[in-house]
Coordinates of C-alpha atoms and ligand atoms in Angstrom, one line a residue:
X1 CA 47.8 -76.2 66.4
X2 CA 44.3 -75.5 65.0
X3 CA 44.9 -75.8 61.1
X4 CA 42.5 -78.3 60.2
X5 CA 44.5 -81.0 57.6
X6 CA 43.2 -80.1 54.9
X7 CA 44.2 -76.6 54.8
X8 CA 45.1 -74.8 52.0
X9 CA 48.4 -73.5 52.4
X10 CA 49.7 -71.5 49.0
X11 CA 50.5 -68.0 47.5
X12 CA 49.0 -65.5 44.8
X13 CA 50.2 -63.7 42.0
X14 CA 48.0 -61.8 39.1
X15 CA 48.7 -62.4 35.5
X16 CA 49.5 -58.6 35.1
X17 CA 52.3 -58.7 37.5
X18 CA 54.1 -61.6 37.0
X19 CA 53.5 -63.6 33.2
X20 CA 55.1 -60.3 31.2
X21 CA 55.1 -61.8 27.5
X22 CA 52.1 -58.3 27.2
X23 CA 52.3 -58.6 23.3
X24 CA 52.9 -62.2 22.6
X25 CA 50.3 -65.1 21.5
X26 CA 48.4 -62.8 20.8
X27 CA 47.6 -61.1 23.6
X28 CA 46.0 -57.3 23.5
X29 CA 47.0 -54.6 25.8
X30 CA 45.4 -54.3 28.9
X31 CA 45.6 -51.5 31.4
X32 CA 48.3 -52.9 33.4
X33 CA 50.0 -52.3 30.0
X34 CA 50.0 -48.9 30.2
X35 CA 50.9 -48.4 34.2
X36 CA 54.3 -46.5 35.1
X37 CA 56.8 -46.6 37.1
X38 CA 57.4 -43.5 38.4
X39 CA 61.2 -43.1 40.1
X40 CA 60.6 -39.7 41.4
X41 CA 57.4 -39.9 42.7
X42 CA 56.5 -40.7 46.4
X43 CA 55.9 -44.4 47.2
X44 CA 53.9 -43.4 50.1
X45 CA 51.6 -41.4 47.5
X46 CA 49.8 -44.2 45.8
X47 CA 47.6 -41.5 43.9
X48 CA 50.4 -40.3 42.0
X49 CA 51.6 -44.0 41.2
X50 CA 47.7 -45.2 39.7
X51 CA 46.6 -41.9 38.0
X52 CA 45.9 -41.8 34.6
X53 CA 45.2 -39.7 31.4
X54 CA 44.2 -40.1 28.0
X55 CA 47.6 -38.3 27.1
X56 CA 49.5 -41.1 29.2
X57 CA 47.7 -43.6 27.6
X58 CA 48.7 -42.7 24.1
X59 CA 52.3 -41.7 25.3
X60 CA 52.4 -45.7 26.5
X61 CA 50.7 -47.1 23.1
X62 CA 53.5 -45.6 21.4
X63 CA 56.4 -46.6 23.0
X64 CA 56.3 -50.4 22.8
X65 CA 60.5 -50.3 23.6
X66 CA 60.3 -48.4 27.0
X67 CA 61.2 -49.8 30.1
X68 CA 59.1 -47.6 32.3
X69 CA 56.6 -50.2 32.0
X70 CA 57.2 -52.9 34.0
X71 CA 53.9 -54.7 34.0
X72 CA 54.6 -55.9 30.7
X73 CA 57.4 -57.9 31.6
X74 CA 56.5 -58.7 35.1
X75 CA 58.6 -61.8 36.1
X76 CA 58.2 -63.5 32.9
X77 CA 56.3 -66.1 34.5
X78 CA 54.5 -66.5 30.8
X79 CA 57.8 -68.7 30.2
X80 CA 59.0 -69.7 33.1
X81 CA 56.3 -71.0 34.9
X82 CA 57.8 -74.5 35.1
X83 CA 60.5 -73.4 37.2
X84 CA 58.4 -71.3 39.3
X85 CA 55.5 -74.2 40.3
X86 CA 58.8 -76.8 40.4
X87 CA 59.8 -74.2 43.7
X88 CA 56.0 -73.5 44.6
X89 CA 55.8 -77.8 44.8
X90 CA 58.9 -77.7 46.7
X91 CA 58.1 -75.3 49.5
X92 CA 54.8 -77.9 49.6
X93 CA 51.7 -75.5 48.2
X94 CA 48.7 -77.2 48.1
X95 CA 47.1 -74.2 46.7
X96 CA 48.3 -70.8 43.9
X97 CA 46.3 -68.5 43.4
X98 CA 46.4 -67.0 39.8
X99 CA 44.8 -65.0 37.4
X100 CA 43.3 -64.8 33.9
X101 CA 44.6 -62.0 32.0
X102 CA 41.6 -61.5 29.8
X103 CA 43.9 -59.9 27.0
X104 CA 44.9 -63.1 26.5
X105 CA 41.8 -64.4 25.6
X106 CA 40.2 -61.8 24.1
X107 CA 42.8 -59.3 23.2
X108 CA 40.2 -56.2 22.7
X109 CA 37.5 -57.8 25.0
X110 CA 34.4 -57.9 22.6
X111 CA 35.3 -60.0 20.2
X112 CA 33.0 -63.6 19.8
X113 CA 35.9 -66.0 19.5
X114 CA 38.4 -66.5 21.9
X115 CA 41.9 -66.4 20.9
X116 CA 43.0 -70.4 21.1
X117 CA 46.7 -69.5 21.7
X118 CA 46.0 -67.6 25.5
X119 CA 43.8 -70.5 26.2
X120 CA 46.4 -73.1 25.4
X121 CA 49.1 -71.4 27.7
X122 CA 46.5 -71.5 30.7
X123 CA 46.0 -75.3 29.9
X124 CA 49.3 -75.9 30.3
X125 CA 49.7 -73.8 33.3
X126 CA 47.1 -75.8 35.0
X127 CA 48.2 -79.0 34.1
X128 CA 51.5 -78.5 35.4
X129 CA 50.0 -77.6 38.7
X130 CA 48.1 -80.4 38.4
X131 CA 51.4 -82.7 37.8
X132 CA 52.7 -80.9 41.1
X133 CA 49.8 -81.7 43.5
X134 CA 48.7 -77.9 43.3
X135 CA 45.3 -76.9 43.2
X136 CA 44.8 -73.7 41.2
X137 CA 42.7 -70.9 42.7
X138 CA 41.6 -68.4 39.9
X139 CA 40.9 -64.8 39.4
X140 CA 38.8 -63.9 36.3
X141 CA 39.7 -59.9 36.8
X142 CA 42.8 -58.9 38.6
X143 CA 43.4 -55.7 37.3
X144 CA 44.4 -56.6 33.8
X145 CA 41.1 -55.8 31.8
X146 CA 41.5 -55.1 27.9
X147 CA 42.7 -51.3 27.7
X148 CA 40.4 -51.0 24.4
X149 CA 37.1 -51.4 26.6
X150 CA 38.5 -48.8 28.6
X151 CA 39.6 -46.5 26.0
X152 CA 36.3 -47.1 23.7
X153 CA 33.7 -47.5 26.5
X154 CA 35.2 -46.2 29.5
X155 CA 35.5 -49.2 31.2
X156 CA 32.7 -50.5 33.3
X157 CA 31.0 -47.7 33.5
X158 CA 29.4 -49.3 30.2
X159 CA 26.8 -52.3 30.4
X160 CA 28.2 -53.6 27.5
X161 CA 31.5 -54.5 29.0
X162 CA 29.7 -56.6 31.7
X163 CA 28.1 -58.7 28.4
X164 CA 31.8 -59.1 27.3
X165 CA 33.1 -60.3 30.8
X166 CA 30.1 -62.7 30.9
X167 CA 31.8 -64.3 27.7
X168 CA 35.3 -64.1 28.7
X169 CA 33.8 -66.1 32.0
X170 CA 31.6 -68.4 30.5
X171 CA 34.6 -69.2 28.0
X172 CA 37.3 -69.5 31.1
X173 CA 34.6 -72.0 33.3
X174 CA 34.1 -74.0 30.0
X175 CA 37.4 -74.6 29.0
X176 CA 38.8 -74.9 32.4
X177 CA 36.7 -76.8 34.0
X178 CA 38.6 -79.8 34.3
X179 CA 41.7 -78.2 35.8
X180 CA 39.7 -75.8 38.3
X181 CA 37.1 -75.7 41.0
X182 CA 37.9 -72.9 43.0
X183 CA 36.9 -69.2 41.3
X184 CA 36.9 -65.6 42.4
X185 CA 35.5 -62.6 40.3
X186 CA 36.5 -59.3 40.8
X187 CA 39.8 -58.9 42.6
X188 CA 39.1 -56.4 45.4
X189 CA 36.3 -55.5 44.2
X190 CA 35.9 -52.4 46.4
X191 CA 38.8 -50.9 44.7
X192 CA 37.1 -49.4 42.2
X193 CA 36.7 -46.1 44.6
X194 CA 40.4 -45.7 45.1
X195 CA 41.6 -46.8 41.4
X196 CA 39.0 -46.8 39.5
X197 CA 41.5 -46.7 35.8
X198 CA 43.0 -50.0 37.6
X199 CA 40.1 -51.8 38.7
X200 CA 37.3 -50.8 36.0
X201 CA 39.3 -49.3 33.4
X202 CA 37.6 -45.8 33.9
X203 CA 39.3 -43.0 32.7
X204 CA 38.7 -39.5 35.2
X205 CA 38.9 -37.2 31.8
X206 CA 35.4 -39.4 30.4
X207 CA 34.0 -38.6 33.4
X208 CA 33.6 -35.2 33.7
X209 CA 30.0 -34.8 32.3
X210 CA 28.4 -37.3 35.2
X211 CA 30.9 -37.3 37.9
X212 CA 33.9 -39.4 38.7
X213 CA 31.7 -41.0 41.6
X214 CA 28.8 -42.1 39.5
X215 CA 30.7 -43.2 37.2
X216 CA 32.8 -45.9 39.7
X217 CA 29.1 -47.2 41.2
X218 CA 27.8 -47.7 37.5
X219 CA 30.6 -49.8 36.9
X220 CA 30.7 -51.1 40.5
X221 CA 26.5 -52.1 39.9
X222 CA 28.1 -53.9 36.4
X223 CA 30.5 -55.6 38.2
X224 CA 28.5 -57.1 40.8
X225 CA 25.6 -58.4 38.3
X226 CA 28.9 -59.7 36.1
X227 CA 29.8 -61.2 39.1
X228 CA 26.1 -62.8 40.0
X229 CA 26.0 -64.2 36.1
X230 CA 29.5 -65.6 36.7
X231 CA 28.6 -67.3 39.9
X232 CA 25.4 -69.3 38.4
X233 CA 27.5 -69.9 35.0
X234 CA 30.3 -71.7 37.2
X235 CA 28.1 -73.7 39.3
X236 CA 26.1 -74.9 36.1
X237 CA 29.1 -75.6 34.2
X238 CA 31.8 -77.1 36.4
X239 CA 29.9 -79.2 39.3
X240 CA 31.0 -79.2 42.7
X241 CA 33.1 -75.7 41.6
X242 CA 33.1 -73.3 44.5
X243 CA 33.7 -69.3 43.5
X244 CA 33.7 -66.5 45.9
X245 CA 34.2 -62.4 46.4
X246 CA 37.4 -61.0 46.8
X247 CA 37.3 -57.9 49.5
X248 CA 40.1 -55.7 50.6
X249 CA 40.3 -56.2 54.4
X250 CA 40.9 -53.1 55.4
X251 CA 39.9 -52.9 59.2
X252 CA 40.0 -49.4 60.8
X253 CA 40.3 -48.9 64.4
X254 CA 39.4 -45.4 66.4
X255 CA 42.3 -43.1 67.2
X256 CA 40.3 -42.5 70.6
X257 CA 37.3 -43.8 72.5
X258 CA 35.2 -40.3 72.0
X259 CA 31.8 -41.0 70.0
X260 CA 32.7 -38.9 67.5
X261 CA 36.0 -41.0 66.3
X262 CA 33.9 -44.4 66.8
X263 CA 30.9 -43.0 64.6
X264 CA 33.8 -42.2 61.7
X265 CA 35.7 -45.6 61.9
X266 CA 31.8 -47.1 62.4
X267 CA 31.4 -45.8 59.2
X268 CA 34.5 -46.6 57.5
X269 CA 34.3 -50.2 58.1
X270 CA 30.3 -50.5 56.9
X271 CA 31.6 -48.8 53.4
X272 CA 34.4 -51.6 53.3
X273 CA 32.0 -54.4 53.9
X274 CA 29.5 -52.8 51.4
X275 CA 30.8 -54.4 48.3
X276 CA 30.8 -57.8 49.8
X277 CA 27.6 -57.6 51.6
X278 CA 26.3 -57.2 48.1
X279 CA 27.8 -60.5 46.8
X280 CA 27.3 -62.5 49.7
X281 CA 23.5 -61.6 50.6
X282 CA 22.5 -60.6 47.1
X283 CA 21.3 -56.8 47.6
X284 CA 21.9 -53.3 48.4
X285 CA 22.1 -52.1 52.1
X286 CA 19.4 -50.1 52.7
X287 CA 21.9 -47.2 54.4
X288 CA 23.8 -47.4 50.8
X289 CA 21.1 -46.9 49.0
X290 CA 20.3 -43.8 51.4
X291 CA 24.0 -42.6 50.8
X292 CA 23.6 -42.7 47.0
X293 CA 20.1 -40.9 47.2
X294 CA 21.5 -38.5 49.4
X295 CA 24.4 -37.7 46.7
X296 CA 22.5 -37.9 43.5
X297 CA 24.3 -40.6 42.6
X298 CA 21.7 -43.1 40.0
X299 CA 22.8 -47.1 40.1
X300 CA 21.7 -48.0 36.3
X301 CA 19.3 -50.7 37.9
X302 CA 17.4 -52.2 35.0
X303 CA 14.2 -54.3 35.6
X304 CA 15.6 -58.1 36.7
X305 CA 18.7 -57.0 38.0
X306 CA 17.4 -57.6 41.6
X307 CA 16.6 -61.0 41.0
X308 CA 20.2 -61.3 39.1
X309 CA 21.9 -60.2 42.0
X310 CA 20.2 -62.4 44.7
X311 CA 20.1 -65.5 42.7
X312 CA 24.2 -65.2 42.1
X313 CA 25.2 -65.2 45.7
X314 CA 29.0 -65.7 46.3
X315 CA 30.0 -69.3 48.1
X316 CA 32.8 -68.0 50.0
X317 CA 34.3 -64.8 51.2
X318 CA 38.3 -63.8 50.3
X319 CA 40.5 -61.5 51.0
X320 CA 43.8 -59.6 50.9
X321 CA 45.0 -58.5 54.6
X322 CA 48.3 -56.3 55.0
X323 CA 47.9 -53.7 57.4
X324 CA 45.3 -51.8 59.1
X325 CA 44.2 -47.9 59.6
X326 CA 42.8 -45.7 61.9
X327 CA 40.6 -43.0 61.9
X328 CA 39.5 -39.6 63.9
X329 CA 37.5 -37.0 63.4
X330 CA 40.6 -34.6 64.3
X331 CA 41.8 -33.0 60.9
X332 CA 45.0 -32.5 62.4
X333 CA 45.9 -36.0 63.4
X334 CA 49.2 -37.7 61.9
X335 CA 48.0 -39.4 58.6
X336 CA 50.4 -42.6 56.9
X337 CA 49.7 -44.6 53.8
X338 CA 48.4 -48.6 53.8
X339 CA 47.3 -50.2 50.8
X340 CA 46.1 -47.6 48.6
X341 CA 44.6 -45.8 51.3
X342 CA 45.5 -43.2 53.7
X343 CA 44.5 -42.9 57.4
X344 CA 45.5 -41.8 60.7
X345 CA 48.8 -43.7 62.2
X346 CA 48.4 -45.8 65.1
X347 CA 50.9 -45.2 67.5
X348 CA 50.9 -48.5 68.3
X349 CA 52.1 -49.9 65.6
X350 CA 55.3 -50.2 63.4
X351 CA 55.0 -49.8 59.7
X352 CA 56.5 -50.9 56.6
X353 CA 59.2 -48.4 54.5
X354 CA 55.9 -48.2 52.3
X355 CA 54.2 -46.6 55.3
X356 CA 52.0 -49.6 56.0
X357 CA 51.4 -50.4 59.2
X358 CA 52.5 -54.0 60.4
X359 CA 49.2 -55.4 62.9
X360 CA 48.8 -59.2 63.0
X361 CA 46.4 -59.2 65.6
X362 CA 44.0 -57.4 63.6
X363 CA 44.0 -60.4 60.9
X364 CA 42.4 -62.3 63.9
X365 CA 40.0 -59.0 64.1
X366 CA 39.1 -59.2 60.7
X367 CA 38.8 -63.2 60.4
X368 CA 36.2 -62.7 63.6
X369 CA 34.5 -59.8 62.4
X370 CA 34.3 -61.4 58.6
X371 CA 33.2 -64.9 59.8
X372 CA 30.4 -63.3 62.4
X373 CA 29.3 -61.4 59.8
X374 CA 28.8 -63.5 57.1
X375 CA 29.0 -67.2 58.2
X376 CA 30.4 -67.9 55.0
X377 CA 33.8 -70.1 54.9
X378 CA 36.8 -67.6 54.4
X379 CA 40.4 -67.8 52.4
X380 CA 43.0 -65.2 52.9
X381 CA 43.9 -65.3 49.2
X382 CA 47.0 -62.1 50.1
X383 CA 48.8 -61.1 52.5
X384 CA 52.6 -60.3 53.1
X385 CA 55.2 -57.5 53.6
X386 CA 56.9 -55.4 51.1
X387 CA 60.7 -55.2 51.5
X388 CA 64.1 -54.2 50.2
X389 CA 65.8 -57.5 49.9
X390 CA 69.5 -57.9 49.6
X391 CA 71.2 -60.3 47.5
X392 CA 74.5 -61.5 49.2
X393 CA 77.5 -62.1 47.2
X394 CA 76.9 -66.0 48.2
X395 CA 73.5 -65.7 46.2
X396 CA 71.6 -66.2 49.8
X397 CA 68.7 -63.5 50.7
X398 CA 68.8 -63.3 54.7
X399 CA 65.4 -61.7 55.7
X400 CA 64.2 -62.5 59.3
X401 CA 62.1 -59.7 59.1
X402 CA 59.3 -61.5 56.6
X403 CA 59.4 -64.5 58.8
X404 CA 58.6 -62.3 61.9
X405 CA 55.9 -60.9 59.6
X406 CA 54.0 -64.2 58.7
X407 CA 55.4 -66.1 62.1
X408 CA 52.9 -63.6 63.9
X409 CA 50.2 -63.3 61.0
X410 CA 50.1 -67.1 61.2
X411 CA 49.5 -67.3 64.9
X412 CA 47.0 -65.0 64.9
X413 CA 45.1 -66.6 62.4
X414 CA 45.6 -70.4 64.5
X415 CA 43.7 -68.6 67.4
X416 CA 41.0 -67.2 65.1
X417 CA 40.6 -70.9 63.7
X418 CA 40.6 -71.9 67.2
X419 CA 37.8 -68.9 67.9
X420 CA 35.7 -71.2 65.4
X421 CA 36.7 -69.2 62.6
X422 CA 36.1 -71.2 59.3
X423 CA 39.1 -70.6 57.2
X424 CA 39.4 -72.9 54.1
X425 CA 43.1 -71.5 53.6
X426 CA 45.8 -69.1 52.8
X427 CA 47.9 -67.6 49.9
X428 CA 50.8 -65.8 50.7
X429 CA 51.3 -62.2 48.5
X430 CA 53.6 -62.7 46.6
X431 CA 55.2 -66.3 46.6
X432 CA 57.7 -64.8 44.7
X433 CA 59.0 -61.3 44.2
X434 CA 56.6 -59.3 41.3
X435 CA 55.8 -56.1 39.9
X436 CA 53.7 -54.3 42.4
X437 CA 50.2 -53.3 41.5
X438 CA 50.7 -49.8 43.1
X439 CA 54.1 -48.5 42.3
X440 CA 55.0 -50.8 40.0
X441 CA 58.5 -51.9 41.5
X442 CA 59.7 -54.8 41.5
X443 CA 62.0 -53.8 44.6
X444 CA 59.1 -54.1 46.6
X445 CA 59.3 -57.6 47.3
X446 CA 56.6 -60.0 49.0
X447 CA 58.4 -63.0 47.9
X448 CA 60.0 -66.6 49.2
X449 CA 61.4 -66.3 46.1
X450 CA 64.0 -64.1 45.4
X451 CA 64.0 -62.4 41.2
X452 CA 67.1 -61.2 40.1
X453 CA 65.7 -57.8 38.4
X454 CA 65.9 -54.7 39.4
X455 CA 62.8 -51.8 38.8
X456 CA 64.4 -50.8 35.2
X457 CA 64.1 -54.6 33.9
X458 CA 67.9 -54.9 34.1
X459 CA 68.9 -58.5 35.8
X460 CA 69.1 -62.1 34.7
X461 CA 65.8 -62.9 36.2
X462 CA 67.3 -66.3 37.7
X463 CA 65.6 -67.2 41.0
X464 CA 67.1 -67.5 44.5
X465 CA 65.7 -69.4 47.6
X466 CA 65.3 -66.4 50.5
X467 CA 65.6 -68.1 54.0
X468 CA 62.0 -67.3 54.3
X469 CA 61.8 -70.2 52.0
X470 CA 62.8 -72.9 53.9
X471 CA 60.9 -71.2 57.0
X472 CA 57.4 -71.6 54.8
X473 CA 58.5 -74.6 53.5
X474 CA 58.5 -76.0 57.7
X475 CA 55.4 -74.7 58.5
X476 CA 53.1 -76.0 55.1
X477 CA 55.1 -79.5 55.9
X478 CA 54.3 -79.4 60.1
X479 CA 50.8 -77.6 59.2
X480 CA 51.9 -75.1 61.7
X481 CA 53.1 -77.0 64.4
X482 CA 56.8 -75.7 63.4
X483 CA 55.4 -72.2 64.6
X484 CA 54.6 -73.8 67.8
X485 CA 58.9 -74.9 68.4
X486 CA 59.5 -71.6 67.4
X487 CA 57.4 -70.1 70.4
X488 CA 59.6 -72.4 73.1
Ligands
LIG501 C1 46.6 -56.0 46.6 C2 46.5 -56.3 45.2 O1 45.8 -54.8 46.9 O2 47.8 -55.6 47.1 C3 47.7 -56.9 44.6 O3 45.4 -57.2 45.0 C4 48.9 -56.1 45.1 O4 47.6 -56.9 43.2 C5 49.0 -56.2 46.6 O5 50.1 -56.4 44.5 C6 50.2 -55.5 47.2 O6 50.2 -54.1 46.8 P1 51.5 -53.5 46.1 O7 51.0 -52.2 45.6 O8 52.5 -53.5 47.2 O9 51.8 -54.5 45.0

């Protein structure tokens, strides 16, 4: 087996999905806060699931007591987090990923002063990792910005919110600095096209004067010179620190070999890999630029940006991996969902309940393609299935089909490391079963972990060892050479 030893086996939650506690110690409401679940609504129509309106955004503020909104009391990790890192340490991480929820620390986002009480419950998180051998990974924006700098300044489509993040940053590297050397900025950055209320905290309705497109590359261009700020700040103020982009991988294939249907999925892919080009080489692409020209769209580019962006280059490339797409130029091919995206199926493929479609050999496509690309040490910081899990009567969760999942995501990624594929590690989505950034059930479950809640809140919340478990819990111990056994 190729895993080099000190690989960073783990898993990844967000804040939003999994602390709960939304309105205690002083927390602020963020716009996970305000996301619904939706029980009639198509799971396979993620549009429906992240819309939002200014009316649904007041309906939410008032109605502190409803259950349709599960973000706020994710998993309650907020309290049980002991528990949780006890099984994390047991199934051998050597790595979580986690996020900041920057509500936390500064409930409306602009205020000067952090609020001492969300910085204490991170130092405490990270010292119980710590205590466990785990080293923390952390997300400064996973979805979970203040909802007042989106209702007040429509997210990031205002420079000022990039001057808050820069504090929130600066405050997180300062005071965390002794628990954590390994940062990422913007989760999926590049989802700011297809959720841009989720990701940037823009609302369509404030949009209407400029464009809902302008609007998401405004904020995207604050983002990625929050981003380049953030990068310098955490190599100034926590030495030997390492912080990367996160990217959503989502590889597309062409339904056929005819020009036309490569050019499309030619095309596709270069608008994927846009967002990270930018953090990892520090510019525009000149063919982006010529796309925005092209569609009147203006990137508020004020004089010493440029140097911003290239002097705040990104030390390693992450990213989420689930599925992949494929495209044509036929109108009339069969379309399926994947992760907040819809494409053509591949017939080749089986997919998910959720419509995603299950390819492990294109992680090994994307692992080449990312590491040629950019020569830049990689982490798979998500990736997992989505199932309907049954708990038995005897409190055991049987589900060979996740282990078939990672058994053949895992092997895929040995031969890319065996390619000469630099991979520094990989976190698992979810570790444990969590609210799910899209539809907002919890019966979508990713975990190891089983959560005894159902998508209305009701349950005791006690968790339950999956045999998936004990499976992950073989391969961190073997460093893969348990998936090798399995193959005889
Ligand atoms: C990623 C997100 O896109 O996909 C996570 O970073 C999310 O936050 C994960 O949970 C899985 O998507 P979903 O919608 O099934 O939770």
């Amino acid at each position: 087996m190729a895993f080099p030893e000190d690989f960073l086996w783990g898993g990844a939650i967000a804040a939003n999905q999994s602390e709960g506690a939304w309105n205690v110690g002083g927390k602020g409401l963020s716009v996970a806060d305000v996301a619904t679940y939706k029980p009639d609504a198509d799971v396979k129509d993620y549009k429906t699931h992240v819309g939002i309106s200014l009316e649904a955004i007041e309906k939410a503020e008032q109605e502190p007591d409803s259950p349709y909104y599960p973000k706020r009391r994710g998993i309650d990790f907020y309290h049980r987090y002991k528990e949780d890192i006890a099984l994390f340490a047991e199934m051998g991480f050597k790595v979580l990923r986690v996020s900041i929820a920057w509500s936390r620390i500064f409930p409306n986002g602009d205020e000067t002063e952090p609020n001492e009480e969300g910085i204490r419950f991170y130092q405490n998180l990270f010292e119980e990792l710590g205590k466990n051998n785990i080293e923390p990974l952390v997300t400064l924006s996973h979805y979970e910005m203040p909802l007042s700098l989106a209702t007040r300044f429509n997210g990031w489509t205002d420079r000022r919110v990039m001057d808050c993040f820069v504090r929130f940053s600066t405050v997180c590297f300062e005071r965390f600095k002794n628990y954590v050397k390994l940062w990422l900025t913007f989760n999926e950055v590049d989802s700011i096209i297809r959720h841009p209320f989720t990701t940037a905290g823009i609302i369509p309705e404030l949009c209407e004067e400029k464009g809902l497109l302008q609007c998401c590359y405004q904020a995207l261009h604050h983002q990625f010179m929050a981003s380049a700020i953030a990068v310098k700040r955490c190599h100034e103020i926590i030495p030997g620190s390492r912080i990367g982009c996160m990217l959503t991988k989502l590889t597309t294939y062409p339904r056929t070999c005819m020009p036309e249907d490569v050019l499309v999925t030619l095309k596709k892919n270069l608008d994927n890999y846009f967002y990270a080009d930018v953090m990892v080489w520090g510019e525009y692409p000149a063919m982006m630029l010529k796309y925005f020209e092209k569609n009147g769209i203006e990137i508020p580019m004020q004089s010493g940006d440029e140097e911003v962006l290239k002097h705040g280059c990104v030390d390693f490339v992450s990213f989420s991996y689930y599925m992949t797409m494929t495209e044509s130029v036929d109108e009339n091919a069969e379309r399926t969902p994947g992760n907040t995206v819809l494409g053509v199926k591949n017939p080749y493929l089986e997919s998910s309940e959720w419509g995603w479609q299950i390819d492990p050999v294109g992680l090994r496509i994307s692992l080449t393609e990312l590491y040629d690309r950019y020569r830049k040490p990689l982490f798979i910081v998500e990736n997992g299935i989505g199932n309907r899990d049954v708990l038995e009567a005897d409190k055991k969760i049987h589900d060979p089909y996740r282990i078939e999942y990672f058994r053949k995501h895992f092997m895929e990624m040995e031969k890319a490391i065996d390619d000469g594929v630099e991979l520094m590690g990989y976190a698992s989505w979810a570790p444990i079963d969590i609210i799910s950034a899209s539809t907002n059930q919890i019966s979508k479950r990713y975990g190891f972990i089983y959560v005894d809640a159902d998508d209305m809140g009701n349950g005791s919340y006690d968790r339950y060892r999956k045999d998936s478990f004990y499976w992950y819990k073989k391969v961190i111990e073997t460093n893969g050479r348990s998936l090798e056994d399995e193959k005889m």
